[in-house]
Coordinates of C-alpha atoms in Angstrom, one line a residue:
X660 CA -44.7 -11.3 60.6
X661 CA -47.9 -9.4 60.1
X662 CA -48.8 -6.0 61.3
X663 CA -52.4 -5.0 61.4
X664 CA -53.3 -1.3 61.6
X665 CA -56.5 -1.2 63.7
X666 CA -57.2 2.5 63.1
X667 CA -60.8 1.8 62.0
X668 CA -61.8 1.0 65.6
X669 CA -60.9 4.6 66.5
X670 CA -62.6 6.2 63.5
X671 CA -66.0 4.7 64.0
X672 CA -68.1 3.2 66.9
X673 CA -69.5 0.5 64.6
X674 CA -70.0 -0.2 60.9
X675 CA -69.4 -2.7 58.1
X676 CA -65.6 -2.2 57.9
X677 CA -65.3 -2.7 61.7
X678 CA -67.2 -5.9 61.4
X679 CA -65.0 -7.2 58.6
X680 CA -61.9 -6.2 60.5
X681 CA -63.0 -7.8 63.7
X682 CA -63.7 -11.1 62.0
X683 CA -60.3 -11.0 60.1
X684 CA -58.2 -10.4 63.2
X685 CA -60.2 -12.8 65.3
X686 CA -59.4 -15.5 62.8
X687 CA -55.7 -14.5 62.7
X688 CA -55.6 -14.8 66.5
X689 CA -57.5 -18.1 66.5
X690 CA -55.0 -19.6 64.1
X691 CA -52.0 -18.4 66.3
X692 CA -50.5 -16.5 63.4
X693 CA -47.6 -14.3 64.4
X694 CA -49.0 -10.8 64.3
X695 CA -48.9 -7.4 66.0
X696 CA -51.8 -5.0 66.2
X697 CA -51.4 -1.2 66.1
X698 CA -54.1 0.6 68.2
X699 CA -55.1 4.1 68.9
X700 CA -57.1 6.0 71.6
X701 CA -60.8 5.1 72.0
X702 CA -60.4 1.8 70.1
X703 CA -62.3 0.0 72.9
X704 CA -65.3 2.3 72.3
X705 CA -65.9 0.4 69.1
X706 CA -68.5 -2.4 69.7
X707 CA -66.7 -4.8 67.4
X708 CA -63.3 -4.2 69.0
X709 CA -64.9 -5.2 72.3
X710 CA -65.7 -8.6 70.9
X711 CA -62.1 -9.6 70.2
X712 CA -59.5 -10.4 72.8
X713 CA -55.9 -9.4 71.7
X714 CA -53.1 -10.4 74.0
X715 CA -51.5 -7.3 75.6
X716 CA -48.0 -8.2 74.4
X717 CA -49.3 -8.2 70.8
X718 CA -50.7 -4.6 70.9
X719 CA -48.6 -1.7 69.8
X720 CA -50.3 1.4 71.4
X721 CA -49.9 4.6 69.5
X722 CA -51.0 7.6 71.5
X723 CA -50.5 10.2 68.8
X724 CA -53.9 10.3 67.1
X725 CA -56.0 12.9 65.2
X726 CA -59.2 11.7 63.6
X727 CA -58.4 13.6 60.4
X728 CA -54.6 14.0 60.2
X729 CA -53.8 10.4 61.3
X730 CA -55.6 9.0 58.2
X731 CA -53.0 10.7 56.0
X732 CA -50.0 9.8 58.0
X733 CA -47.8 6.7 57.2
X734 CA -47.5 4.2 59.9
X735 CA -44.0 4.0 61.4
X736 CA -43.0 0.3 62.0
X737 CA -39.4 -0.3 63.0
X738 CA -38.8 -3.8 61.6
X739 CA -35.5 -4.8 59.9
X740 CA -36.8 -7.6 57.7
X741 CA -39.7 -7.9 55.2
X742 CA -43.2 -8.0 56.8
X743 CA -46.8 -7.8 55.7
X744 CA -48.6 -4.6 56.6
X745 CA -52.4 -4.4 56.4
X746 CA -54.3 -1.3 57.4
X747 CA -58.0 -1.3 58.2
X748 CA -58.4 2.1 56.5
X749 CA -56.2 2.9 53.5
X750 CA -52.9 3.8 55.2
X751 CA -49.4 3.0 54.1
X752 CA -46.2 2.2 56.1
X753 CA -43.1 4.3 56.0
X754 CA -40.8 1.2 56.3
X755 CA -39.5 0.2 52.8
X756 CA -39.5 -3.5 53.9
X757 CA -43.3 -3.4 54.2
X758 CA -45.3 -5.6 51.9
X759 CA -48.6 -3.7 51.8
X760 CA -52.0 -5.2 51.5
X761 CA -55.1 -2.9 51.1
X762 CA -58.7 -4.1 51.3
X763 CA -61.1 -2.1 49.2
X764 CA -64.8 -2.3 50.3
X765 CA -66.4 0.2 47.9
X766 CA -66.1 3.5 46.1
X767 CA -68.9 5.3 48.0
X768 CA -66.9 8.5 48.2
X769 CA -66.6 8.5 44.4
X770 CA -70.3 8.2 43.8
X771 CA -71.5 10.6 46.5
X772 CA -71.6 14.4 46.3
X773 CA -68.1 15.8 45.6
X774 CA -67.6 17.4 49.0
X775 CA -64.1 18.3 50.3
X776 CA -64.3 15.4 52.8
X777 CA -65.3 12.9 50.1
X778 CA -62.5 14.2 47.7
X779 CA -59.9 13.8 50.5
X780 CA -61.2 10.2 51.2
X781 CA -61.1 9.3 47.6
X782 CA -57.5 10.7 47.4
X783 CA -56.6 8.6 50.4
X784 CA -58.1 5.5 48.9
X785 CA -56.5 5.7 45.5
X786 CA -53.1 6.6 46.9
X787 CA -53.1 3.6 49.2
X788 CA -54.3 1.3 46.4
X789 CA -51.7 2.6 43.9
X790 CA -48.9 2.0 46.4
X791 CA -50.1 -1.4 47.6
X792 CA -48.5 -4.7 46.6
X793 CA -51.9 -6.5 46.7
X794 CA -55.4 -5.2 46.8
X795 CA -58.3 -7.2 48.1
X796 CA -61.8 -6.4 46.7
X797 CA -64.8 -7.7 48.6
X798 CA -66.9 -8.3 45.5
X799 CA -66.7 -8.3 41.7
X800 CA -68.7 -5.1 41.7
X801 CA -66.0 -3.4 43.7
X802 CA -63.3 -4.8 41.5
X803 CA -65.1 -3.5 38.4
X804 CA -65.4 0.0 40.0
X805 CA -61.7 -0.1 40.8
X806 CA -60.7 -0.9 37.3
X807 CA -62.9 1.9 36.0
X808 CA -61.9 4.6 38.5
X809 CA -58.2 3.7 38.7
X810 CA -57.5 2.4 35.2
X811 CA -53.7 2.4 35.5
X812 CA -53.7 -0.2 38.3
X813 CA -52.1 -3.5 37.6
X814 CA -55.0 -6.1 37.4
X815 CA -52.7 -8.9 38.5
X816 CA -52.5 -7.5 42.1
X817 CA -56.3 -7.4 42.5
X818 CA -57.8 -10.3 44.4
X819 CA -61.6 -10.8 44.9
X820 CA -62.2 -12.3 48.4
X821 CA -65.9 -12.1 49.4
X822 CA -66.9 -11.0 52.9
X823 CA -67.9 -13.8 55.2
X824 CA -70.4 -13.5 58.0
X825 CA -69.9 -14.2 61.7
X826 CA -71.1 -17.4 63.3
X827 CA -73.0 -15.2 65.7
X828 CA -75.8 -15.0 63.1
X829 CA -78.1 -18.0 63.0
X830 CA -81.8 -18.9 63.2
X831 CA -83.4 -19.1 66.6
X832 CA -86.3 -21.5 67.0
X833 CA -88.5 -19.0 68.9
X834 CA -89.0 -15.3 68.3
X835 CA -86.8 -13.6 70.9
X836 CA -88.7 -10.2 70.8
X837 CA -92.4 -10.6 70.0
X838 CA -92.8 -6.8 70.1
X839 CA -90.7 -6.6 66.9
X840 CA -92.7 -9.2 65.0
X841 CA -94.4 -6.5 62.9
X842 CA -91.3 -4.3 62.4
X843 CA -89.2 -3.6 59.4
X844 CA -85.5 -3.3 60.3
X845 CA -83.3 -0.5 59.1
X846 CA -79.6 -0.9 60.1
X847 CA -76.4 1.1 59.6
X848 CA -75.8 4.4 58.0
X849 CA -78.7 6.6 56.9
X850 CA -77.0 9.1 54.6
X851 CA -78.4 10.0 51.1
X852 CA -77.5 6.8 49.1
X853 CA -78.9 4.6 51.9
X854 CA -82.4 5.9 51.0
X855 CA -83.7 6.1 54.6
X856 CA -86.4 8.6 53.5
X857 CA -87.6 6.2 50.9
X858 CA -88.3 3.6 53.6
X859 CA -90.3 6.1 55.7
X860 CA -92.5 7.0 52.7
X861 CA -93.0 3.3 51.9
X862 CA -94.1 2.5 55.4
X863 CA -96.4 5.6 55.7
X864 CA -100.0 4.6 55.9
X865 CA -99.2 0.9 56.7
X866 CA -99.5 -1.0 60.0
X867 CA -95.7 -1.8 60.0
X868 CA -93.4 -0.3 62.6
X869 CA -89.8 0.7 61.8
X870 CA -86.9 -0.5 64.0
X871 CA -83.8 1.6 63.5
X872 CA -80.4 0.3 64.6
X873 CA -77.2 2.4 64.5
X874 CA -76.1 5.9 65.4
X875 CA -78.4 8.3 67.3
X876 CA -81.3 9.7 65.4
X877 CA -80.7 13.3 64.3
X878 CA -83.2 16.1 64.8
X879 CA -83.8 16.2 61.0
X880 CA -84.5 12.4 60.9
X881 CA -86.8 12.7 63.9
X882 CA -88.8 15.4 62.1
X883 CA -89.1 13.2 59.1
X884 CA -90.1 10.1 61.2
X885 CA -92.8 12.1 63.0
X886 CA -94.1 13.3 59.6
X887 CA -94.3 10.0 57.8
X888 CA -94.7 7.3 60.6
X889 CA -95.5 9.2 63.9
X890 CA -95.4 6.8 66.9
X891 CA -94.5 3.8 64.6
X892 CA -90.8 3.5 65.2
X893 CA -88.3 2.3 67.7
X894 CA -84.5 2.8 68.1
X895 CA -81.6 0.7 69.4
X896 CA -78.1 2.2 69.5
X897 CA -75.4 0.0 68.0
X898 CA -76.5 -3.5 69.1
X899 CA -73.7 -6.1 69.3
X900 CA -73.7 -9.3 67.3
X901 CA -75.7 -11.3 69.9
X902 CA -78.4 -8.7 70.2
X903 CA -78.5 -8.1 66.5
X904 CA -79.0 -11.8 65.8
X905 CA -82.0 -11.8 68.1
X906 CA -83.4 -8.7 66.3
X907 CA -82.9 -10.4 62.8
X908 CA -84.8 -13.4 64.2
X909 CA -87.7 -11.2 65.5
X910 CA -88.5 -8.6 62.8
X911 CA -90.7 -9.0 59.7
X912 CA -87.8 -8.2 57.4
X913 CA -84.7 -6.1 56.8
X914 CA -85.1 -3.1 54.4
X915 CA -81.8 -2.4 52.7
X916 CA -82.6 -0.1 49.7
X917 CA -79.1 1.4 49.1
X918 CA -78.5 2.9 45.7
X919 CA -74.9 1.6 45.9
X920 CA -73.0 -0.9 48.0
X921 CA -69.6 -2.5 47.6
X922 CA -71.0 -5.6 49.4
X923 CA -73.7 -4.9 52.0
X924 CA -72.9 -7.0 55.0
X925 CA -76.3 -6.7 56.8
X926 CA -77.9 -8.5 53.8
X927 CA -75.7 -11.5 54.5
X928 CA -76.1 -11.3 58.2
X929 CA -79.9 -11.2 57.9
X930 CA -80.0 -14.2 55.4
X931 CA -77.7 -16.2 57.7
X932 CA -80.2 -15.5 60.5
X933 CA -83.2 -16.5 58.3
X934 CA -84.5 -12.9 58.0
X935 CA -86.1 -11.9 54.7
X936 CA -84.4 -9.0 52.9
X937 CA -86.0 -6.2 50.7
X938 CA -83.3 -4.5 48.6
X939 CA -83.0 -2.5 45.4
X940 CA -81.7 -4.1 42.2

């Protein structure tokens, strides 16, 4: 029996981890693997959770949820035989019969500013990793970071399994949105290491537009946009896979200039859709 902890769907509305998790559990369901899924309030607000159908009888609803505290609480599963437990976001199970698998996407919190929030997340990550029976790293880069940052980990329990990409991404013969033909796409988070400001400066003084997909534009970002590329940008809030594939097939290219990534799923999505990618080394 497998138990999947779907907490990531309640922690974010979209994002790379949500995309990976949705593809993973969709494949588990497609193959009729015996599994249960633990879910929390607001899970269906996540755009990737909306794209997977889980049978009602396979969902274990947990109504006790706090966005901060729940991340540090062990999951209570009352099973009296060994089972596999896999959390979507660095949680452990209180049942001693649990065989725990943790997927490590990156060490972003280690390389970013050492805020209290990032320190807590790093503690959460390393604790889950240290107490897991198996750790899946999504790239060799992430594995190398893990071995450097958690040097006492047993290397034999680390498994590199690369992220795949949904079949929803593919080339389309015609350009779905001609209005985005001259646009550079920026998708996902826009915090410091994503170098959003760098893209604005690069586009300043050019004829290219910027298409932003993701969370709402903040006041600070709007001020910067209006300073560098006034009137030359568009915004789409969290497009689903079908819509995003049309966008990849329409834009001039994807700009993905992150200073650090464990993997970088949008790069793979764009390439699968036939969209050129501009990234840092």
